[in-house]
Coordinates of C-alpha atoms and ligand atoms in Angstrom, one line a residue:
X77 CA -40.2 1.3 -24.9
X78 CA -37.7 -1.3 -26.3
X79 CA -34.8 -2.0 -24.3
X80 CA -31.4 -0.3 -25.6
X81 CA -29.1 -3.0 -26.4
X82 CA -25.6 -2.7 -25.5
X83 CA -22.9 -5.1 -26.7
X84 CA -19.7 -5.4 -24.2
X85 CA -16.6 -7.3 -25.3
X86 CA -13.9 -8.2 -23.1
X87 CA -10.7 -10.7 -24.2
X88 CA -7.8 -9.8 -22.0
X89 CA -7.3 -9.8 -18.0
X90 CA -6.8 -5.8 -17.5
X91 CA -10.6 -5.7 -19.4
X92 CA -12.1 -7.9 -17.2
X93 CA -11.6 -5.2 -14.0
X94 CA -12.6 -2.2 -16.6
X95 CA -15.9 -4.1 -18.0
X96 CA -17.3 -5.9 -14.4
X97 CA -18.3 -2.0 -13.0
X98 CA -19.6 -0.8 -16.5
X99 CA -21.8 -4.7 -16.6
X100 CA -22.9 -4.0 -13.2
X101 CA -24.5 -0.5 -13.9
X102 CA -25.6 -1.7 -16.9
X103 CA -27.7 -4.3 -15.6
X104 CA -29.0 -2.0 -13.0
X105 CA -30.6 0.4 -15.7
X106 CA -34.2 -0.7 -16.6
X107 CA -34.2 0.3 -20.0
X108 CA -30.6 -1.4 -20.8
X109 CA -30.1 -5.0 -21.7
X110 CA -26.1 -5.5 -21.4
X111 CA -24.5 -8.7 -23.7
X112 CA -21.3 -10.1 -23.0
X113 CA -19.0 -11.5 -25.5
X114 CA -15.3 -13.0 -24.2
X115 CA -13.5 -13.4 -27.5
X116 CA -11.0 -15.7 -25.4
X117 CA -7.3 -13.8 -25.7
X118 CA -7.0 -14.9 -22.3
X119 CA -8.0 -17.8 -21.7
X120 CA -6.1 -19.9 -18.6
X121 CA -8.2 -20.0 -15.4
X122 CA -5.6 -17.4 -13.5
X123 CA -5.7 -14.8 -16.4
X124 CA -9.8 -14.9 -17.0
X125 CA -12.4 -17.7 -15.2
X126 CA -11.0 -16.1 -11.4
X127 CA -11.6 -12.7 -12.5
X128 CA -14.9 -13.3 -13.8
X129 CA -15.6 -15.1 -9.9
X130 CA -13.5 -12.1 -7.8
X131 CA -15.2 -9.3 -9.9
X132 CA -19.2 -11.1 -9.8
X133 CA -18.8 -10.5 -13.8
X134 CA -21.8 -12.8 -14.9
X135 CA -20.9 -15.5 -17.4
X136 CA -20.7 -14.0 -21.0
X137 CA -23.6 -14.7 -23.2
X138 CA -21.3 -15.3 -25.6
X139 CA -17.6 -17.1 -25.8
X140 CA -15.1 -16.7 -28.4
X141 CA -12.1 -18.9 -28.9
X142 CA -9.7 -17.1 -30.4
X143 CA -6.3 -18.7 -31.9
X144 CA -3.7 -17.2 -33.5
X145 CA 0.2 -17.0 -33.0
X146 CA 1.3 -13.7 -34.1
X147 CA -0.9 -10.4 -33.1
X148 CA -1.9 -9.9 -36.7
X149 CA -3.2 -13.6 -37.0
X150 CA -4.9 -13.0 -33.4
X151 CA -6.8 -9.8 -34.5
X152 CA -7.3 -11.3 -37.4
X153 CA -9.2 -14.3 -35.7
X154 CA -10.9 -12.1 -33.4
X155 CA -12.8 -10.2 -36.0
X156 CA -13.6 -13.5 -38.5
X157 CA -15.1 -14.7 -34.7
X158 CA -16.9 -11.4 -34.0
X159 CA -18.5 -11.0 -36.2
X160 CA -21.3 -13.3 -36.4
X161 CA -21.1 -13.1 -32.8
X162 CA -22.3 -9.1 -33.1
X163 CA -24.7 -10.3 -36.1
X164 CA -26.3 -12.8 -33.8
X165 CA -27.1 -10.1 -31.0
X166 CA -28.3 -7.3 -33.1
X167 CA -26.7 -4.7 -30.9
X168 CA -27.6 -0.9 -30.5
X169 CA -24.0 -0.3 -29.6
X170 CA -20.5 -2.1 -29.2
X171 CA -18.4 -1.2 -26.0
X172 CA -15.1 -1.8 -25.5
X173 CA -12.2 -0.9 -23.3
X174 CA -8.8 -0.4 -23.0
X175 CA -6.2 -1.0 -25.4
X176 CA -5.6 -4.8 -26.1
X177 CA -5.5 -6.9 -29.3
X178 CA -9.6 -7.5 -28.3
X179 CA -10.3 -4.1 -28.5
X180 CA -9.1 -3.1 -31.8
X181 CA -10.2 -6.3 -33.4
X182 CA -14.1 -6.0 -31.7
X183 CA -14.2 -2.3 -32.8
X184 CA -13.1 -2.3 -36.4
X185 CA -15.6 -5.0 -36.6
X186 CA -18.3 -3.2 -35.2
X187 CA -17.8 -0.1 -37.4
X188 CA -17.7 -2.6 -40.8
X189 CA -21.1 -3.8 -39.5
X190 CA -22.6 -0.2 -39.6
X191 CA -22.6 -0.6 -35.7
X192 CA -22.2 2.9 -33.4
X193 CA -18.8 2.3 -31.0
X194 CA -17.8 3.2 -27.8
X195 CA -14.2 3.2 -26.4
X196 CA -14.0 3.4 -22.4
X197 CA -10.4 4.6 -21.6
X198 CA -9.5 7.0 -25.0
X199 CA -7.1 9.1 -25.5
X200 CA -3.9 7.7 -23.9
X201 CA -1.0 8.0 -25.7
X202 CA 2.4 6.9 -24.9
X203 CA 3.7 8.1 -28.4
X204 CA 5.8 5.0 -29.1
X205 CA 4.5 3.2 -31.6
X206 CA 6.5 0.2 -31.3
X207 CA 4.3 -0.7 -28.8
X208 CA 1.5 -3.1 -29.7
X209 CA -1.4 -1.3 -27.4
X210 CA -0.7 2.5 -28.9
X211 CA -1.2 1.1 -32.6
X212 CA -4.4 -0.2 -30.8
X213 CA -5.6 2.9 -28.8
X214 CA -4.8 5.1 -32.4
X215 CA -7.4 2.8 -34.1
X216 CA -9.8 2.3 -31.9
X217 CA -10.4 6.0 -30.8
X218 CA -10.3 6.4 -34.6
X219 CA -13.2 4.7 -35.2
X220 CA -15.5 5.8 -32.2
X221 CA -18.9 7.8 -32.1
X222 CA -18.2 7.9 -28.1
X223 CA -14.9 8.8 -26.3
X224 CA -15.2 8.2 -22.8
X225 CA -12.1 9.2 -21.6
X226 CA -9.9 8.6 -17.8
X227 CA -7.5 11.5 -17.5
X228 CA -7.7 15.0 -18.7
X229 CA -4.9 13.7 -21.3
X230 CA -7.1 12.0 -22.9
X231 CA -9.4 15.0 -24.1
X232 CA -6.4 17.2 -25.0
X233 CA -4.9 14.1 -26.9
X234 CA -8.2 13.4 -28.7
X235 CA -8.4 17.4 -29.5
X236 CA -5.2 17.5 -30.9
X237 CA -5.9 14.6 -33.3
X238 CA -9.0 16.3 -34.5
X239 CA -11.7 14.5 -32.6
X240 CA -14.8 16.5 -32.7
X241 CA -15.5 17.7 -28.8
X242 CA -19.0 16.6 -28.9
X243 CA -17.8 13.1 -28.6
X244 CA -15.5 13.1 -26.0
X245 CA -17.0 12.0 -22.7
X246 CA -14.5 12.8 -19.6
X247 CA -16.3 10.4 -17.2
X248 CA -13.3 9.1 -14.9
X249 CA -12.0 5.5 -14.2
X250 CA -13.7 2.7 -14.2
X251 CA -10.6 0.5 -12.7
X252 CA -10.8 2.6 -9.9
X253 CA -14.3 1.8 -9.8
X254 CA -13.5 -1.6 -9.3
X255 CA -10.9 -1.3 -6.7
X256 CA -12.6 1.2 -4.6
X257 CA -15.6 -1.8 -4.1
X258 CA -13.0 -4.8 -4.3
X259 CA -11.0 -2.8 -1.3
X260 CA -12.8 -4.5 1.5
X261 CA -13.6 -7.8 0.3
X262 CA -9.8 -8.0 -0.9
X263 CA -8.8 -7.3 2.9
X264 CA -9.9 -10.6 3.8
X265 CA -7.2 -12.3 1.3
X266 CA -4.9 -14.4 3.1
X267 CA -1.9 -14.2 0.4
X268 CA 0.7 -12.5 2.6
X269 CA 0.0 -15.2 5.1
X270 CA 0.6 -18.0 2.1
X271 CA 3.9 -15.9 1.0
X272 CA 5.3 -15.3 4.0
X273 CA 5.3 -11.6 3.5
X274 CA 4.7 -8.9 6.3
X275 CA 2.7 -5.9 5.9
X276 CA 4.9 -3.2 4.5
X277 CA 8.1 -5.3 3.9
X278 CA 8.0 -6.4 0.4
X279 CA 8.2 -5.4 -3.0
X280 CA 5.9 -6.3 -5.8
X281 CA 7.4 -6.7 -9.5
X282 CA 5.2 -7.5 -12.4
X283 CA 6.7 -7.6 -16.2
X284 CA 5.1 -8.6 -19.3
X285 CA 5.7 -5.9 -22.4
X286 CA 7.3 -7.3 -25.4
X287 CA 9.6 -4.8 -25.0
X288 CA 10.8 -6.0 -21.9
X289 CA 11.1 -9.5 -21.7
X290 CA 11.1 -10.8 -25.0
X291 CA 14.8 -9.4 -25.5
X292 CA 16.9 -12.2 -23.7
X293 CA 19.8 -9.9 -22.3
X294 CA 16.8 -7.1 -21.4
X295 CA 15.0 -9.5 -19.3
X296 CA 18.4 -11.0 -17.7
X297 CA 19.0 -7.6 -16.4
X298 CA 15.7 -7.0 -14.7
X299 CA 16.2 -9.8 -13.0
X300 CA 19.0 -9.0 -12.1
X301 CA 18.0 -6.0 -11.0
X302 CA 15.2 -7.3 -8.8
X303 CA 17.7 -9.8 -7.1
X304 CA 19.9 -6.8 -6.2
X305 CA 16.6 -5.0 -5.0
X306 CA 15.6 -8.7 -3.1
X307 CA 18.7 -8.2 -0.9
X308 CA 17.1 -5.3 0.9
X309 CA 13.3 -6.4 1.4
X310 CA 11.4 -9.8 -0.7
X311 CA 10.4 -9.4 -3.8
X312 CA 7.1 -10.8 -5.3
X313 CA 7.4 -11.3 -9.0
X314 CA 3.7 -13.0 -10.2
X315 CA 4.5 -14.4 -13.6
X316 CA 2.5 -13.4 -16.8
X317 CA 2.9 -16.8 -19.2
X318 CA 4.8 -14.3 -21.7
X319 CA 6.7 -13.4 -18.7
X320 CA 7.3 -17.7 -17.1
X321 CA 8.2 -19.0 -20.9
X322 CA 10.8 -16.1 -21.4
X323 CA 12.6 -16.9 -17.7
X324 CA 12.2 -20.8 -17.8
X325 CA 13.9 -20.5 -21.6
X326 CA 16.8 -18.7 -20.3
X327 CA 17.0 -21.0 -17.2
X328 CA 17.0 -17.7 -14.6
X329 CA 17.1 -18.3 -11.5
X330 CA 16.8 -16.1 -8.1
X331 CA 17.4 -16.4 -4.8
X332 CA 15.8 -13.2 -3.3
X333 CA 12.8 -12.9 -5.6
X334 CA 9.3 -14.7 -4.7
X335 CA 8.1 -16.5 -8.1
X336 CA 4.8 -17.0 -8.5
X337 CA 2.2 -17.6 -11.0
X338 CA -0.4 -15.2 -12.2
X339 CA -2.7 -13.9 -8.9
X340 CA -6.2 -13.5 -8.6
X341 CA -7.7 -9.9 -8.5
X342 CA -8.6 -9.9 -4.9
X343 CA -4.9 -11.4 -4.0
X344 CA -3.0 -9.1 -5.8
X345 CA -5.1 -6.3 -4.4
X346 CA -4.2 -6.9 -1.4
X347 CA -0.7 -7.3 -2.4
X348 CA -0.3 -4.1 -3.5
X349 CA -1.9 -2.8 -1.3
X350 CA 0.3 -3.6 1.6
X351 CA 3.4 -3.2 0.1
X352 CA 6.2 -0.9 0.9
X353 CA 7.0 -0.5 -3.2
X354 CA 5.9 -1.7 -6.9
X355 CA 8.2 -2.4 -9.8
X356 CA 5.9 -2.7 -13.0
X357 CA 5.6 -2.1 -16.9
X358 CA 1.9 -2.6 -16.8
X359 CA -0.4 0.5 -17.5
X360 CA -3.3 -0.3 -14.4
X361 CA -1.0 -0.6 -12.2
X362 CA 0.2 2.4 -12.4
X363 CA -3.2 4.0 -11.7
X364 CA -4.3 1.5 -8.7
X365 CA -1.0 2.4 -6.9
X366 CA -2.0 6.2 -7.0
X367 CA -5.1 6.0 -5.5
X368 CA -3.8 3.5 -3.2
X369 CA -0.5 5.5 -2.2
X370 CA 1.9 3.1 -2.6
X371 CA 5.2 4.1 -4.9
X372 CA 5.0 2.5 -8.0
X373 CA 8.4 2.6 -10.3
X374 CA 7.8 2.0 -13.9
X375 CA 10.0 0.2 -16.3
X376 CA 9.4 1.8 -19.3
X377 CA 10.3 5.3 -20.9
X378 CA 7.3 6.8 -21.5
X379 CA 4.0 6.0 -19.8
X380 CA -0.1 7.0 -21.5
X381 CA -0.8 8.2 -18.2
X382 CA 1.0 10.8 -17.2
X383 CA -1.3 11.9 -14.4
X384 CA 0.0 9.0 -12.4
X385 CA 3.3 11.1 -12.8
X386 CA 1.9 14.6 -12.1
X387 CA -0.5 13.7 -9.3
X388 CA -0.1 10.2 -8.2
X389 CA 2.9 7.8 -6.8
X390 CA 4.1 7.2 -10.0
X391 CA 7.9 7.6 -11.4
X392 CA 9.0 6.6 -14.9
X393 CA 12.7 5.3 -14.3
X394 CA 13.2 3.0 -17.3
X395 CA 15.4 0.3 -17.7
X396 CA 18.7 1.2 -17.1
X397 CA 19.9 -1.2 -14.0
X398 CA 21.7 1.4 -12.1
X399 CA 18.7 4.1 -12.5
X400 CA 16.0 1.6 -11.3
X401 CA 17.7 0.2 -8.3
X402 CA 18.8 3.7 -7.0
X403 CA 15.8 4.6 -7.7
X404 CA 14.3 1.5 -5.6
X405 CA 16.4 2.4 -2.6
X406 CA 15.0 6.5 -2.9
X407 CA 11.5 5.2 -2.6
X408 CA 11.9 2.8 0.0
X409 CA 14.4 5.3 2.5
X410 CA 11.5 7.8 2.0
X411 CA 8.3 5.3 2.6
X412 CA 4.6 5.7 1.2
X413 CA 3.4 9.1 -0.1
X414 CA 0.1 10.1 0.2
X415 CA -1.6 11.4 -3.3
X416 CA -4.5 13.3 -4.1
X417 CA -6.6 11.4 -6.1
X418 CA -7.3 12.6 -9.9
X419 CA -9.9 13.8 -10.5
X420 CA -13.4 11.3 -11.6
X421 CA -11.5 8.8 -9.7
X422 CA -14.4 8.2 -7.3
X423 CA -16.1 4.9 -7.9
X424 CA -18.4 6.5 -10.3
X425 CA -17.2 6.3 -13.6
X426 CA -19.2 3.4 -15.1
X427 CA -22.8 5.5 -13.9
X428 CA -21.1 8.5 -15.8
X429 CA -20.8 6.1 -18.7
X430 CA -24.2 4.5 -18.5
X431 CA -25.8 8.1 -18.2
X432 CA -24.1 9.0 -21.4
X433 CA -26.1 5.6 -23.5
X434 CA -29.3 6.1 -21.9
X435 CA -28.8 10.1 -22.8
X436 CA -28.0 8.5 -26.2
X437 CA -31.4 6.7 -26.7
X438 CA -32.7 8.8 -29.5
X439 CA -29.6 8.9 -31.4
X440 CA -28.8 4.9 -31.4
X441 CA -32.8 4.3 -32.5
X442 CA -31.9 6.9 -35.5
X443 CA -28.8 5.0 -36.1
X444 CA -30.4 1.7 -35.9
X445 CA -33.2 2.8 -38.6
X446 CA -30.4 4.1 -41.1
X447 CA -28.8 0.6 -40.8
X448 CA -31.9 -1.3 -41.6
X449 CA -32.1 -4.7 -40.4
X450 CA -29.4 -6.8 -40.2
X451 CA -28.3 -8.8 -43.9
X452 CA -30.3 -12.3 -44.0
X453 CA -27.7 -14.0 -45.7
X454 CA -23.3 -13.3 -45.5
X455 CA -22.3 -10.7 -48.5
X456 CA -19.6 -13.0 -50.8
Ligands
LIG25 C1 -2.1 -8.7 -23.4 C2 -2.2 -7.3 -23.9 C3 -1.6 -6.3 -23.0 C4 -2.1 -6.5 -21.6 C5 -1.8 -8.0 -21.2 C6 -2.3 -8.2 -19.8 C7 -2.3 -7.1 -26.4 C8 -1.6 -6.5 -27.5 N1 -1.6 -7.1 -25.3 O1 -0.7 -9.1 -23.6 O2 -1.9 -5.0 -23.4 O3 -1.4 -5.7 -20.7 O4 -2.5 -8.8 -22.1 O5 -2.1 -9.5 -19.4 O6 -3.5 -7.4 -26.5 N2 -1.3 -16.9 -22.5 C9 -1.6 -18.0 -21.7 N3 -2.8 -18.0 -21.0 C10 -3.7 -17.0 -21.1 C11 -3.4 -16.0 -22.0 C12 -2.2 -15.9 -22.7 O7 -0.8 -18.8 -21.5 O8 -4.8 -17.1 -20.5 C13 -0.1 -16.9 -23.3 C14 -0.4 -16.9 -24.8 O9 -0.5 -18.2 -25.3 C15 0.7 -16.1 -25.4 C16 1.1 -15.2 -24.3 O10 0.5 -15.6 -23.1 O11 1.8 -17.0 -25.7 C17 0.7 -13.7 -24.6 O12 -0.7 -13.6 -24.7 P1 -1.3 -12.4 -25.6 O13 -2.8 -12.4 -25.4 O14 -0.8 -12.5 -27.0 O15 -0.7 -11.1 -25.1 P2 -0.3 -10.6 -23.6 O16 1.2 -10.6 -23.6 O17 -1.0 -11.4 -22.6

């Protein structure tokens, strides 16, 4: 029987931890032969090559370089790029993950090329469409044959918005798949000996949404905020390069707060991991801090995954100054809560994923028939 051929694409750091477990089980399957594609969003060594090395994530087969200044210009690039990228692999299916500029861009292509899509991760919603990824997530779970979604959210969301059932898988989540393995090996990181930091003393702040530090006075009062919080315990603040040109344009400066530039997986594992409190906008953050019980205070007013809220160590406090410190000083008087993980977040989700292609055999063959073969020559 020929092998099922399954087309990954990746672009941006937070896919790089959702795609390595889904590769890996991939690859294990006999009767799956995975391709890579990196359309290059992220590009720098910090925010892509050390991932690919901390998560074993083999080389992609294929490599993008993506330009662009503005998002619409960027997805714009990825798809001209993609697209004789997909042609050139003859694919039985496109996978992609998560919610970034990559992932809209690889799946609309996909679906103009008659190719059947999967989306790992559908069905958050934050409901604020000012934000770049919801626009994203919308589209992309849109224009999927298979739904394989994190949090029980993500079903009722994809119900509501008239998804048929039979194509919503609720398999778990695969960046919990990668930190449960990574747990271990990122024990052996010696960052908190190159910081300085003690176990269980420290704070960990990571910013990067548009909607937080591309406003000058917004990100000034952050800051400011994390300086205030820096007078009780350090702070770490790794810097996304959003996040660095914002600062070094405004000329902020901090005494209490640890800058430092974009961490490897492993590192900032193990940062988290040991430390007494987490200050973040990012979306996976929120989840690894749940499972790994350490309170995580999120800078935003709404969050897409609202069972880090119900069941985890999450709390949305949003941006007001005043409501984040106090809200800083709660969590650290009261220390590290333990939280029951969600459920299908067990290091499994990627095999629940794979089960669901290689259940899928006979309908990608049927799709691949109706398509025919792929067009000899570009259509002008
Ligand atoms: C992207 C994602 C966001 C994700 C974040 C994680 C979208 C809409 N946003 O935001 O969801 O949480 O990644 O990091 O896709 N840059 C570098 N080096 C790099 C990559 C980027 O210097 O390796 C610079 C770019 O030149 C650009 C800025 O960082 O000026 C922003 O990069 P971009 O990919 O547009 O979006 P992110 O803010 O990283």
């Amino acid at each position: 029987m020929q092998k099922l051929k399954i087309v990954c694409v990746v672009g941006a750091r937070p896919n790089f931890v959702k795609m390595a477990p889904i590769m890996s089980e991939l690859r294990s399957r006999p009767n799956i032969a995975p391709v890579l594609i990196h359309t290059g969003q992220h590009y720098s060594p910090e925010m892509s090559d050390s991932f690919f090395q901390d998560l074993d994530i083999p080389a992609p087969d294929l490599s993008l370089k993506v330009l662009g200044s503005t998002h619409t210009q960027q997805i714009a690039d990825i798809m001209r790029q993609t697209e004789p990228a997909l042609a050139s692999v003859d694919a039985d299916m496109a996978v992609v993950v998560g919610d970034v500029n990559s992932t809209l861009a690889a799946a609309l292509t996909a679906v103009k090329m008659g190719l059947p899509l999967a989306h790992v991760e559908a069905g958050l919603r934050s409901f604020d469409r000012t934000m770049p990824e919801e626009i994203n997530r919308i589209v992309t779970d849109t224009l999927s044959d298979y739904l394989f979604t994190s949090e029980p959210s993500g079903a009722r969301n994809l119900l509501r918005e008239g998804v048929p059932e039979h194509k919503i898988f609720f398999v778990g989540n695969v960046m919990i798949d990668t930190l449960l393995k990574s747990r271990t090996k990122a024990a052996a990181s010696n960052v908190l000996q190159q910081l300085g930091l003690e176990p269980r003393n420290y704070a960990v702040a990571t910013l990067h949404r548009p909607s937080n530090v591309d406003e000058p006075a917004g990100l000034r009062n952050l800051v400011q905020v994390l300086e205030k919080i820096g007078e009780r315990l350090k702070v770490v603040f790794p810097l996304h390069p959003r996040t660095r040109s914002r600062i070094e344009a405004q000329g902020l400066t901090c005494a209490n707060v640890i800058f430092v530039p974009p961490l490897g997986y492993l590192d900032f594992l193990r940062l988290m991991d040991e430390g007494r409190l987490v200050l973040t906008d990012s979306g996976g953050i929120q989840e690894e801090t749940t499972i790994l019980g350490v309170p995580c205070l999120t800078l935003r007013e709404n969050t897409e995954r609202p069972i880090t809220i119900e069941q985890g160590t999450n709390r949305l406090v949003g941006v007001q100054p005043e409501n984040i410190i106090r809200a800083a000083f709660e969590a650290l008087d009261r220390g590290l809560r333990s939280a029951e993980p969600p459920p299908l977040w067990d290091g499994h989700a990627s095999a629940r994923i794979a089960d669901a292609i290689e259940a899928s055999a006979d309908a990608l063959a049927a799709a691949r028939a109706a398509r025919g073969a792929p067009p000899a020559t570009p259509r002008r």
